[in-house]
Short mmCIF file of C-alpha atoms in Angstrom, two decimals:
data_model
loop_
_atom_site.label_atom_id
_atom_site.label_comp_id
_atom_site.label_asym_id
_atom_site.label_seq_id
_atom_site.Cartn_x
_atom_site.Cartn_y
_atom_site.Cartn_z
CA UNK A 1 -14.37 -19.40 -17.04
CA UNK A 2 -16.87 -21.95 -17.43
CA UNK A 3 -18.59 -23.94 -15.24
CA UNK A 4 -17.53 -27.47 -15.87
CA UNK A 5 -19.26 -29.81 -13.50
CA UNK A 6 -22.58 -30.34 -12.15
CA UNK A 7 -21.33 -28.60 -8.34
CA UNK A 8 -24.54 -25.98 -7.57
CA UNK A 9 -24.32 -22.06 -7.99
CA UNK A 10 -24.01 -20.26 -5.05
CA UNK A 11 -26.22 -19.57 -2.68
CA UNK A 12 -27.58 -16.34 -1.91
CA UNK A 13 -27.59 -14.96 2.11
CA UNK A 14 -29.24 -12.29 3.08
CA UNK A 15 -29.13 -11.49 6.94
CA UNK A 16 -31.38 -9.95 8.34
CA UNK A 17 -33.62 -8.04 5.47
CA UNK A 18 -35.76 -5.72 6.54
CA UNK A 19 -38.24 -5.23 3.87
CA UNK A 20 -40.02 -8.27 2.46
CA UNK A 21 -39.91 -6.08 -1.18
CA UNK A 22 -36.66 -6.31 -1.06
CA UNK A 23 -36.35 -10.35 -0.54
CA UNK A 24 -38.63 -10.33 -3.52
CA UNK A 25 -36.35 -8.20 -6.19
CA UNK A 26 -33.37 -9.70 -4.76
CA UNK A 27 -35.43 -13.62 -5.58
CA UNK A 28 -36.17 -11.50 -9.00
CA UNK A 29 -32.25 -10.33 -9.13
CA UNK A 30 -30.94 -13.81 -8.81
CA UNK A 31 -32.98 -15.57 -11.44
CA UNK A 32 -31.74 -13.14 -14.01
CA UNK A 33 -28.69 -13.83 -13.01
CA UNK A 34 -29.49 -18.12 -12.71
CA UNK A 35 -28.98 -18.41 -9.28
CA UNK A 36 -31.30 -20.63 -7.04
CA UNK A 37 -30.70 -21.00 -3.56
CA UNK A 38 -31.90 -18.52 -1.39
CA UNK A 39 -31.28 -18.42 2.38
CA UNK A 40 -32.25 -15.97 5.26
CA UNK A 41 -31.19 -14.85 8.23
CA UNK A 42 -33.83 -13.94 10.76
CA UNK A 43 -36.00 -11.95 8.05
CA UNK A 44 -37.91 -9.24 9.73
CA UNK A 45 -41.36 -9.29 7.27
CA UNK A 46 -42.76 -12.21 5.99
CA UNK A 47 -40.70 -13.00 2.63
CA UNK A 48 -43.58 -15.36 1.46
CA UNK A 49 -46.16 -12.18 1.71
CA UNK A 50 -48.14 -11.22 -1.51
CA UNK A 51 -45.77 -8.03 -1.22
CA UNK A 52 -43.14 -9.97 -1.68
CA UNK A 53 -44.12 -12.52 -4.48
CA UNK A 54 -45.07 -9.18 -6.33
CA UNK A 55 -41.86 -8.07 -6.39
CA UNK A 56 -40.23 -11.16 -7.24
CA UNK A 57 -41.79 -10.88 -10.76
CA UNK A 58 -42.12 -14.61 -11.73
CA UNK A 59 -39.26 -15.70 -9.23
CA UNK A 60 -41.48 -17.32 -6.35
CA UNK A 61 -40.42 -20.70 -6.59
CA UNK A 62 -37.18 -18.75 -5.47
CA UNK A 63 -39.00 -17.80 -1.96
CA UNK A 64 -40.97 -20.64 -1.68
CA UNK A 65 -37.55 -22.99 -1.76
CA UNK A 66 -35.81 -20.13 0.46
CA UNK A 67 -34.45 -21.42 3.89
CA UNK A 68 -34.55 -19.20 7.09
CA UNK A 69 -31.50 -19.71 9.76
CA UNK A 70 -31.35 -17.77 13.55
CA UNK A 71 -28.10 -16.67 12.91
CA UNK A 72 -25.40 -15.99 9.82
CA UNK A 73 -22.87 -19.12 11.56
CA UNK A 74 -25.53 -21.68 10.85
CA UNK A 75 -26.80 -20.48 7.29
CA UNK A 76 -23.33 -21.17 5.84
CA UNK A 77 -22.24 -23.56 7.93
CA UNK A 78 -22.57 -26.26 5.22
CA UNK A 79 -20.88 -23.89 3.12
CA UNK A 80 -17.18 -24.05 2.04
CA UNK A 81 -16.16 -20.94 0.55
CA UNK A 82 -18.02 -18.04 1.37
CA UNK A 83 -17.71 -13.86 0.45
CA UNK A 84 -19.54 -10.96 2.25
CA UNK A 85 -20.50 -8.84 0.07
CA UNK A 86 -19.78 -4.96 1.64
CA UNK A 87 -18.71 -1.64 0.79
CA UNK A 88 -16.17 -0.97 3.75
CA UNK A 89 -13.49 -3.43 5.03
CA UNK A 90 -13.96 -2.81 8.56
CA UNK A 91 -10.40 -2.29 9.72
CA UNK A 92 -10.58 -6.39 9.38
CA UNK A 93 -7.71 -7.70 7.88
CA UNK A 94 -9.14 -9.55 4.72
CA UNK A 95 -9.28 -10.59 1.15
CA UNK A 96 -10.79 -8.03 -1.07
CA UNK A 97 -12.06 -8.44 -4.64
CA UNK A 98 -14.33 -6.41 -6.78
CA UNK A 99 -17.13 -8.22 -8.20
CA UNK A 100 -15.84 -9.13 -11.22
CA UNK A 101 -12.45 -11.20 -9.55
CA UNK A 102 -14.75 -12.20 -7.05
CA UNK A 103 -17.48 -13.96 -9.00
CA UNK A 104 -14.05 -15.50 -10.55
CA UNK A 105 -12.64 -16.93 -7.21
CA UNK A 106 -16.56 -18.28 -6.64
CA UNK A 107 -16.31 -20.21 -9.79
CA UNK A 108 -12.91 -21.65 -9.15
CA UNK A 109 -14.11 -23.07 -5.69
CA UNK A 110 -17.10 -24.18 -7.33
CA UNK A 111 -15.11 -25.70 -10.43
CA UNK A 112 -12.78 -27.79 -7.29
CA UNK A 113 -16.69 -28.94 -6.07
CA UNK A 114 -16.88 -26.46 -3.14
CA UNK A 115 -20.25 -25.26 -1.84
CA UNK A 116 -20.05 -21.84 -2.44
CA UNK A 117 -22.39 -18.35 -0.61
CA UNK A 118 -22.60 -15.03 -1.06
CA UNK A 119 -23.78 -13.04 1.75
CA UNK A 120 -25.36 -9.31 1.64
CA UNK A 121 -26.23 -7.45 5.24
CA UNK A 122 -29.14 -5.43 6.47
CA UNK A 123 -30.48 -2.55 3.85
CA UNK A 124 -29.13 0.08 6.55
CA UNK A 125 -26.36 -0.92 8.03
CA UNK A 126 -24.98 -3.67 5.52
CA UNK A 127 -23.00 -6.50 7.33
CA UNK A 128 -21.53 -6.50 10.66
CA UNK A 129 -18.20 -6.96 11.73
CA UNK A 130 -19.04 -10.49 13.08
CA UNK A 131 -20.44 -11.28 10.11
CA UNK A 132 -17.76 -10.36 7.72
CA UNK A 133 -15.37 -12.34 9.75
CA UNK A 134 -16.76 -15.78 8.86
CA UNK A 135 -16.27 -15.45 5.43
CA UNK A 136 -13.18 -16.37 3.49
CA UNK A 137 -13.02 -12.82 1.76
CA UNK A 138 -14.84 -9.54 0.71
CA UNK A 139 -16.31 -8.91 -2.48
CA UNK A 140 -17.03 -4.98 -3.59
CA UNK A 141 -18.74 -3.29 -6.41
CA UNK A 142 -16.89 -1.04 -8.05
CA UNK A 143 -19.07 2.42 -8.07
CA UNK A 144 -18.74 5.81 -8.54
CA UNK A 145 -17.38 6.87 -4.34
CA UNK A 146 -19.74 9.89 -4.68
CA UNK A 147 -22.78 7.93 -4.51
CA UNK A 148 -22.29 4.01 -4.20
CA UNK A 149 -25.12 2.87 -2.11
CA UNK A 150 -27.02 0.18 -3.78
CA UNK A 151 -30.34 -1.18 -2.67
CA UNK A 152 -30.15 -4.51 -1.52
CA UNK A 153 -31.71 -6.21 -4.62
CA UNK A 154 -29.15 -4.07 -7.13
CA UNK A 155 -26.06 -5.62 -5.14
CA UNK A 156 -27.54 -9.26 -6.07
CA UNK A 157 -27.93 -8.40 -9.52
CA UNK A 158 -24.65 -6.52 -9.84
CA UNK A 159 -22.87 -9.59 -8.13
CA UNK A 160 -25.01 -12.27 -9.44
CA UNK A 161 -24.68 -10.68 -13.03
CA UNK A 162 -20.69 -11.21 -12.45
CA UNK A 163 -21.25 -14.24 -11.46
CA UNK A 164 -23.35 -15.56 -14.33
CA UNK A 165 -20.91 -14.05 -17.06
CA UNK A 166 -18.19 -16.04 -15.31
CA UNK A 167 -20.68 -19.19 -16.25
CA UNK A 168 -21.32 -18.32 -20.38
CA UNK A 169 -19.58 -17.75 -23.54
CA UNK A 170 -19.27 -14.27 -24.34
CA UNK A 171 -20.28 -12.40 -27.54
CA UNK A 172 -17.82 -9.30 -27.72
CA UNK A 173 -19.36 -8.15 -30.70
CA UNK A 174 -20.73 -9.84 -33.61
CA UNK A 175 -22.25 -8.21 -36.85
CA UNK A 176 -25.45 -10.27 -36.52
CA UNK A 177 -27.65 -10.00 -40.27
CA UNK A 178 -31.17 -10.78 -41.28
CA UNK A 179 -30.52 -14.37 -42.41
CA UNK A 180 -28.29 -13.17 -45.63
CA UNK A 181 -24.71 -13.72 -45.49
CA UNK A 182 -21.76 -10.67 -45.36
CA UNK A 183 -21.06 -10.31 -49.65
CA UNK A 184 -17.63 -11.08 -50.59
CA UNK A 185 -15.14 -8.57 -51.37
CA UNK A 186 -15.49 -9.41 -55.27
CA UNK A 187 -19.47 -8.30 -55.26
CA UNK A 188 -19.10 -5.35 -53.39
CA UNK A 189 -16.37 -3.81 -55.79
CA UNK A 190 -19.06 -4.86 -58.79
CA UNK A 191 -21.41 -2.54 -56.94
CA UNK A 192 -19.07 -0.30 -56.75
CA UNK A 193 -18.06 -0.66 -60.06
CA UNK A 194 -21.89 -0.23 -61.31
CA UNK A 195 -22.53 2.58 -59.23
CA UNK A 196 -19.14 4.57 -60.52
CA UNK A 197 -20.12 3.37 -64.49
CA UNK A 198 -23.42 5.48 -63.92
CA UNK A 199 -21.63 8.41 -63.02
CA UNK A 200 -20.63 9.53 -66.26
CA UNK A 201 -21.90 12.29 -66.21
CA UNK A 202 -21.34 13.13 -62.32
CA UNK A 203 -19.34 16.80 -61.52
CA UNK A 204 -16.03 16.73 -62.40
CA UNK A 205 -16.00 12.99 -63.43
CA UNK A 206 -14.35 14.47 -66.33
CA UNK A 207 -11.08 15.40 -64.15
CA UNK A 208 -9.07 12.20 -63.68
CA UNK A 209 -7.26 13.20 -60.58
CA UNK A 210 -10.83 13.92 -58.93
CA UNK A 211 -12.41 10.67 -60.42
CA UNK A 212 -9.89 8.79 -58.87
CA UNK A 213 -10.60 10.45 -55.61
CA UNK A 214 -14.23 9.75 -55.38
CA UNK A 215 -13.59 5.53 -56.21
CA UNK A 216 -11.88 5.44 -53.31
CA UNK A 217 -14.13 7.50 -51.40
CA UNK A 218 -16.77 5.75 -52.58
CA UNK A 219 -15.32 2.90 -52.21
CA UNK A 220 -13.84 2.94 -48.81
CA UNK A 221 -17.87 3.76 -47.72
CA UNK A 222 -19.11 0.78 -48.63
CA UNK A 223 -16.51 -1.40 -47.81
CA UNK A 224 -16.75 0.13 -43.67
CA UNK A 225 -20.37 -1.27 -43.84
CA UNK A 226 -20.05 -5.22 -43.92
CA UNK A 227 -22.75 -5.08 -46.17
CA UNK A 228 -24.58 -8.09 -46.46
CA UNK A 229 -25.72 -9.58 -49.74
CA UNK A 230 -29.45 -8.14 -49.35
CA UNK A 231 -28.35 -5.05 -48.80
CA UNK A 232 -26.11 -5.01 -51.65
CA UNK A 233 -29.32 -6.05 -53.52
CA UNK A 234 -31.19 -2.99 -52.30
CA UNK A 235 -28.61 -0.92 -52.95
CA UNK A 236 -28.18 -1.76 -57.01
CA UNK A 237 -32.13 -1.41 -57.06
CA UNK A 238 -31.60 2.37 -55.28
CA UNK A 239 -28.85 3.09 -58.17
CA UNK A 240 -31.10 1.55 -60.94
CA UNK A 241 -33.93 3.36 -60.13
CA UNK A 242 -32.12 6.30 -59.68
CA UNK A 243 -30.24 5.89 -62.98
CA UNK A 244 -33.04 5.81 -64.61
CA UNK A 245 -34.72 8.97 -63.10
CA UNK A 246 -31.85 10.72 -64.57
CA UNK A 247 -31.50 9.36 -68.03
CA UNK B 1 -9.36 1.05 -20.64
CA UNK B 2 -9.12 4.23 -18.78
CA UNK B 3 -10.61 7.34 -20.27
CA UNK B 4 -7.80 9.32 -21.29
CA UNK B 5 -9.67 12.74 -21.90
CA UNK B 6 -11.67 15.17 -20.98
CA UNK B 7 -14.54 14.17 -23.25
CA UNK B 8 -17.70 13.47 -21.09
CA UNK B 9 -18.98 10.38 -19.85
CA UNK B 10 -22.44 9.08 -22.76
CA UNK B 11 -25.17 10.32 -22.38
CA UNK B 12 -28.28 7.99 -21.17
CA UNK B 13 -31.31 8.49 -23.52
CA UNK B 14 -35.01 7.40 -22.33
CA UNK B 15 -37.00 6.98 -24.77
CA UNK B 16 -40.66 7.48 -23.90
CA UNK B 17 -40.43 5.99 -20.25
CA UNK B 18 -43.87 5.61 -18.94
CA UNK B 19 -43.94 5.70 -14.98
CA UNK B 20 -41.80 8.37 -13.20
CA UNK B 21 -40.31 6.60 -10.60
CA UNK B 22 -38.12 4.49 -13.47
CA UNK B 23 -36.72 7.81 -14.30
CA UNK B 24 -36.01 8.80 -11.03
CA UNK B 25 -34.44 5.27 -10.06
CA UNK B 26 -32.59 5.10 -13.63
CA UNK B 27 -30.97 9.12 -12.26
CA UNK B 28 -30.15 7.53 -9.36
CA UNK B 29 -28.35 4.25 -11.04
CA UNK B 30 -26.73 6.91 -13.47
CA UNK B 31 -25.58 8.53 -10.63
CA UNK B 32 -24.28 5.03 -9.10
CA UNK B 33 -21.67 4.99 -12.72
CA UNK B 34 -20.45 8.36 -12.54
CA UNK B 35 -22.94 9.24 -15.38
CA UNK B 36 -24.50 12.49 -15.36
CA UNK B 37 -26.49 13.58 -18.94
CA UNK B 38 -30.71 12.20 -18.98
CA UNK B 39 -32.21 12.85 -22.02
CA UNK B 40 -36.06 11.78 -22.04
CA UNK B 41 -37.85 11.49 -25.00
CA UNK B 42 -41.82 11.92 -24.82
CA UNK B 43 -41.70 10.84 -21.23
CA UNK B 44 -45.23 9.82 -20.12
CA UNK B 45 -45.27 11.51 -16.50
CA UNK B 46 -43.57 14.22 -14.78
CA UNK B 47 -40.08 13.37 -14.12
CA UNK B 48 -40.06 16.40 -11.90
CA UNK B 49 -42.58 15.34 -9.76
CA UNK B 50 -42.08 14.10 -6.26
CA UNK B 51 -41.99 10.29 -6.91
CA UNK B 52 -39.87 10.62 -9.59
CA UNK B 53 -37.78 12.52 -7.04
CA UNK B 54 -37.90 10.34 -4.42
CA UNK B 55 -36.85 7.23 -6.33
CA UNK B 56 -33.89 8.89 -7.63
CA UNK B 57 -32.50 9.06 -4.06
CA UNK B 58 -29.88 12.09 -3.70
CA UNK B 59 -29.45 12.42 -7.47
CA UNK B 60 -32.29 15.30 -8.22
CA UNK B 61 -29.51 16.97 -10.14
CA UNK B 62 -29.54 14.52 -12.72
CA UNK B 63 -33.24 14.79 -13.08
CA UNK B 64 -33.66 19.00 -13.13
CA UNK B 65 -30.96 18.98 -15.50
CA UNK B 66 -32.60 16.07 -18.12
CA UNK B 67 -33.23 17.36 -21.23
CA UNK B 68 -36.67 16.67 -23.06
CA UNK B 69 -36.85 15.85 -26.81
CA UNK B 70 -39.84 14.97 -29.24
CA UNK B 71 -38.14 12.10 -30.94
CA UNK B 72 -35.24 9.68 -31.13
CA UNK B 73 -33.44 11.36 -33.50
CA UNK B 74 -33.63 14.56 -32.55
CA UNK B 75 -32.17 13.48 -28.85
CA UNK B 76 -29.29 11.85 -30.52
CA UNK B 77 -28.89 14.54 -33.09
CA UNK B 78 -25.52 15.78 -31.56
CA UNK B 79 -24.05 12.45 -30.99
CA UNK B 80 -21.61 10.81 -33.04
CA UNK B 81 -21.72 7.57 -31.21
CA UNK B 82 -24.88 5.69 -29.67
CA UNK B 83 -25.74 1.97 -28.79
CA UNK B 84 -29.48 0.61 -28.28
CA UNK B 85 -29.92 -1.59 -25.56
CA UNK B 86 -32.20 -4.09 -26.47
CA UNK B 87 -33.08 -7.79 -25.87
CA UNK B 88 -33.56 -8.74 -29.30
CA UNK B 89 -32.19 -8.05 -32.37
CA UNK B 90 -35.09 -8.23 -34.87
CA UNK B 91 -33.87 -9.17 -38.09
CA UNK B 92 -31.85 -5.98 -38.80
CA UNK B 93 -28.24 -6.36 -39.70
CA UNK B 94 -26.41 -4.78 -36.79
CA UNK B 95 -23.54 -5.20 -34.55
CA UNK B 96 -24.27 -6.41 -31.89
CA UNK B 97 -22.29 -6.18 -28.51
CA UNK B 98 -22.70 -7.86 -24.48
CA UNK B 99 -22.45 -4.96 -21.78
CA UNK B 100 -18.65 -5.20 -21.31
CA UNK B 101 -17.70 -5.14 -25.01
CA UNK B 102 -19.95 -2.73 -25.34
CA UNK B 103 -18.61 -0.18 -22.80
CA UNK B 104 -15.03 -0.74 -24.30
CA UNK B 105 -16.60 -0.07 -27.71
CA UNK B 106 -18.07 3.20 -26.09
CA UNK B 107 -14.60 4.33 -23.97
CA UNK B 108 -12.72 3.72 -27.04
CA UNK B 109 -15.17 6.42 -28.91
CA UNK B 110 -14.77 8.89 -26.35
CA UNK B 111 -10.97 8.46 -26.21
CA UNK B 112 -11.22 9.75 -29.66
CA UNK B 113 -13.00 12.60 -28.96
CA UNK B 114 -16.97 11.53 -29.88
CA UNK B 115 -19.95 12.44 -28.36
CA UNK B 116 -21.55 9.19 -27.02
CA UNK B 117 -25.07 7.89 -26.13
CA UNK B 118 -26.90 4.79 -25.18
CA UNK B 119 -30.33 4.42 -25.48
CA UNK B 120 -33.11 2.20 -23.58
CA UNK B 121 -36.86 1.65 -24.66
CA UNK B 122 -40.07 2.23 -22.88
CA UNK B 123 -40.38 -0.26 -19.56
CA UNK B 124 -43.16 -2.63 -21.73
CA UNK B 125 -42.49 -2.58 -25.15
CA UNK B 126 -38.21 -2.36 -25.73
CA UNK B 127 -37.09 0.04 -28.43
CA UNK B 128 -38.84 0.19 -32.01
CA UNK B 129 -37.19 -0.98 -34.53
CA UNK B 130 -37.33 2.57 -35.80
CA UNK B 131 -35.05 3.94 -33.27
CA UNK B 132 -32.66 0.66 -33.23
CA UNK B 133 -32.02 1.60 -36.82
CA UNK B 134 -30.49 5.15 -35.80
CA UNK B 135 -27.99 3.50 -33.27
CA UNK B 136 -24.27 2.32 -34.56
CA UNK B 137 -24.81 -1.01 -32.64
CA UNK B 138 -27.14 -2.92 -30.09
CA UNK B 139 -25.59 -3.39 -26.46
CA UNK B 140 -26.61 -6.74 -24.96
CA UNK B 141 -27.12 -7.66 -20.68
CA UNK B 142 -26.14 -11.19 -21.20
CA UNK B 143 -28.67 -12.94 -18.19
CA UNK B 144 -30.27 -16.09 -17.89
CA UNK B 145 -32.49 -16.59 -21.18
CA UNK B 146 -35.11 -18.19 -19.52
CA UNK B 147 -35.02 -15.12 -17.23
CA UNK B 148 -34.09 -11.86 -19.02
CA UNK B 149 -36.46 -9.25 -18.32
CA UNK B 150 -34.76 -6.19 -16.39
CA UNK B 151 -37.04 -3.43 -15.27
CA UNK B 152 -35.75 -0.01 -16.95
CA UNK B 153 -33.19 1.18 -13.99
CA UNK B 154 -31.57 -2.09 -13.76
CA UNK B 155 -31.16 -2.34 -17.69
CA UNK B 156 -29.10 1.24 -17.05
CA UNK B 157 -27.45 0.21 -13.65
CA UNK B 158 -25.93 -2.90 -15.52
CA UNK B 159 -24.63 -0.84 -18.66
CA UNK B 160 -23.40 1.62 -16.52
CA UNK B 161 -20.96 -0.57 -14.09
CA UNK B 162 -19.86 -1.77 -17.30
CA UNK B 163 -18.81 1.98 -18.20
CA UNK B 164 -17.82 2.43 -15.20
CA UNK B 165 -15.47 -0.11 -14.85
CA UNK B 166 -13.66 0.62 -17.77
CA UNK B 167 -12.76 4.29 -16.42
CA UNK B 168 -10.97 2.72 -13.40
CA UNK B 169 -8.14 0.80 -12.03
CA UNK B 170 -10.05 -2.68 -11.29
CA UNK B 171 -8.74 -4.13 -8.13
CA UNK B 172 -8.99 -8.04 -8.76
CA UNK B 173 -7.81 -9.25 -5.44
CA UNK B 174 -5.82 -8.18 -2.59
CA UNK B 175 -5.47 -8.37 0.82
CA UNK B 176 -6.33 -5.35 2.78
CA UNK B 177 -4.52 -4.96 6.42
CA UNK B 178 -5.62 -3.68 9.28
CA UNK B 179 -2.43 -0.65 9.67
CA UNK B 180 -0.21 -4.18 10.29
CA UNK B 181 2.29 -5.00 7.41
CA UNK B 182 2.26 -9.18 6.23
CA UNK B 183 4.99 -10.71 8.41
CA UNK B 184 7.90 -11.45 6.69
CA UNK B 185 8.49 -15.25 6.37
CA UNK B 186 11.34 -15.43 9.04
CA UNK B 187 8.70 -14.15 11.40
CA UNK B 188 6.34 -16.22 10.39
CA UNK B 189 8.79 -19.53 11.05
CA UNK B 190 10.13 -18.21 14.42
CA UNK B 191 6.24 -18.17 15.49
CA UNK B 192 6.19 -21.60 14.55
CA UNK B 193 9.16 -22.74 15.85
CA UNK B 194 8.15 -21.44 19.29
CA UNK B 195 5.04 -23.14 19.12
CA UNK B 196 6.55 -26.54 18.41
CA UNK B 197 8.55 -25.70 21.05
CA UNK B 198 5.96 -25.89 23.91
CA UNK B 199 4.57 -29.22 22.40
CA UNK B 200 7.51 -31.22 23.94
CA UNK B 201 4.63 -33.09 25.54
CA UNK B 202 2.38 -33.63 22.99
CA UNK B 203 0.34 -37.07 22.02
CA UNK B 204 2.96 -38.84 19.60
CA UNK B 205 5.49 -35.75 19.84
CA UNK B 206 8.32 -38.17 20.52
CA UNK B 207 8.01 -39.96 17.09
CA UNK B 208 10.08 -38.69 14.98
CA UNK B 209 8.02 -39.16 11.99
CA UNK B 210 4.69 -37.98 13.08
CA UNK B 211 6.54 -35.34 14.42
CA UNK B 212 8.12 -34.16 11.34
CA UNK B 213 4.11 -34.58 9.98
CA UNK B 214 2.83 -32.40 12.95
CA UNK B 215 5.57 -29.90 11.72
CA UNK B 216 4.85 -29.62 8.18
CA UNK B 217 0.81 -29.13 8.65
CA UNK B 218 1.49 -26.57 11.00
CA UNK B 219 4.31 -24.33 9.16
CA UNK B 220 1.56 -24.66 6.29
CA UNK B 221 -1.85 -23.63 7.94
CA UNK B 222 -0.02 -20.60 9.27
CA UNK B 223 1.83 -19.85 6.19
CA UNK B 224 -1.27 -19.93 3.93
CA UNK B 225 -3.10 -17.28 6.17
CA UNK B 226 -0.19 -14.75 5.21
CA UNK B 227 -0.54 -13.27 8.84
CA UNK B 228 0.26 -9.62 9.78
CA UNK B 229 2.94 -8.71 12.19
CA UNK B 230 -0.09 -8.20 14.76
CA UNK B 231 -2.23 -11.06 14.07
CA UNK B 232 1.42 -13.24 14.57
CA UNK B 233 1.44 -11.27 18.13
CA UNK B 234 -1.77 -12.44 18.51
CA UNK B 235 -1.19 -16.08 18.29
CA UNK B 236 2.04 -15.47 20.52
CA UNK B 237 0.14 -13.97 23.27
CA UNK B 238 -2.07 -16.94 23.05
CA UNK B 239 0.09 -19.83 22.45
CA UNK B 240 2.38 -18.47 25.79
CA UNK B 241 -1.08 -18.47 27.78
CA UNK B 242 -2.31 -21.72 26.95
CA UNK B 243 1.13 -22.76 27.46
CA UNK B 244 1.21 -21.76 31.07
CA UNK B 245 -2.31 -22.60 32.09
CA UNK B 246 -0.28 -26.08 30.64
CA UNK B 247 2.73 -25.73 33.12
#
């Protein structure tokens, strides 16, 4: 889904972050990912120390801009649609997505012109019950059980990554050349046909049966390639040279 | 796409990582995706040492069972499938895939019995075109262009959620109760029924048509919570209380 009007990405909480290192990847975290708004929650270092802007990598305007709130009610209370990101639900009764739906149902609000948040907890202890209860629904990472603790500024990325692929066109995979087009069918079956007129002399070109065998081998390997027209090029320069080695 | 066999999970292949701790915190995001096989090629520093150890948090394992090789090719030697991750494609002709495809692209090799890899660069420089030409394809984080760079462990977290998620059930959204079933909808209108029924005083209660209004707002905000049998005994408790303190 794209984003089709001019409503602002989400915002970014963080309540109550303990190291200022970590406000700094997680400032880092959300640029890759194209998000801007940063707010916090009664930080406990200074998020605007040089510790901090070294970890945001080229992301301070991110900190500088960032907003700080004494409690999670009135960071999001301009908010409209808001999910806590945690691991455990809490025995609350709630909405849960995985980050992928999630970062989905954050686009949809945002796509109706809702003001949209995504909240992360403490490094330790994650988000509190109280916490989790404000917002409209629960968004989870799907890792391996064995060992799914995240640092603080890998859940941003994870999450924000989501949410930026929600925002672009994919590319599921594209054969991308060096400026020279994919040759036709008709010019790779003249290479082919080049290649198999220099084989004359080639083991057991003489046997029909086996002749026949190797075209289509032959053929069928340089049809799986996609070659493109430069390669091709390379490729009757390789035989040529070859060729003439031989003769 | 679940992974139908027994076939392990690819192998992660570093090639020439410079600083320690990038190897220990790339074990540790391994770990994070259920993958388990490091292969290091030319590593700079000691990837047993402590830092390196430290940073990989709880996944040492992954790290005293890396393997070490003394080039690219002979740390893919075995495989029969491997992606580079890389940025940028530099003019070779070569498929090129985002994360997600690029997992699929991977599961769907394994499901068929291959051997798979994916290999990063060193932390500064990306891969050499020299080892991009060994891979079948180039695997692609798509992020924010004007924002792209991912330090080494994130570049393998990201690739590896994408694995990961295509060896699981995805849960896209549900609602997760607290032991208490959803009410069924007859509960859900006798609740509201008895709550209309201790508004016989209520400000415009006695006209009919704002009545019929009140009705139709309320039956709605309580039948768009989809309420559990104990949240409904909630509001009962607290509707008859406030409706006493009213008598």
């Amino acid at each position: 889904m794209t984003n089709n009007n001019t409503a602002p990405a989400p915002c970014v909480i963080l309540v109550e972050p303990q190291l200022c290192e970590n406000v700094g990847m997680a400032a880092r975290a959300m640029k890759n990912c194209a998000l801007k708004e940063l707010r916090l929650v009664n930080p406990r270092e200074d998020y605007l120390s040089a510790k901090a802007r070294a970890a945001s990598s080229n992301s301070e305007e991110i900190l500088e801009q960032a907003k700080v709130y004494s409690s999670t009610s009135e960071a999001i209370g301009d908010l409209q649609y808001v999910l806590a990101s945690t691991a455990r639900h809490r025995d609350q009764t709630k909405l849960v997505f995985d980050a992928s739906a999630g970062a989905c149902e954050i686009c949809k609000h945002i796509n109706r012109g809702a003001r949209c948040g995504i909240m992360f907890g403490p490094e330790r202890t994650g988000l509190r019950n109280e916490d989790i209860c404000l917002a409209d629904g629960i968004i989870n990472v799907p890792l391996n059980p064995e060992h799914c603790s995240l640092n603080l500024s890998q859940a941003v990325l994870l999450i924000g990554y989501e949410y930026y692929k929600q925002t672009i066109e994919l590319r599921p995979g594209e054969l991308v050349t060096n400026h020279s087009q994919i040759a036709p069918k008709e010019k790779v079956l003249l290479f082919c046909k080049h290649l198999e007129g220099k084989l004359s002399q080639f083991a057991n070109y003489s046997d029909e049966q086996k002749r026949e065998k190797l075209v289509i081998n032959l053929r069928n390997i340089f049809t799986r390639s996609e070659l493109t027209e430069q390669e091709l090029n390379t490729l009757y320069g390789i035989v040529n040279y070859l060729g003439e080695k031989r003769d």
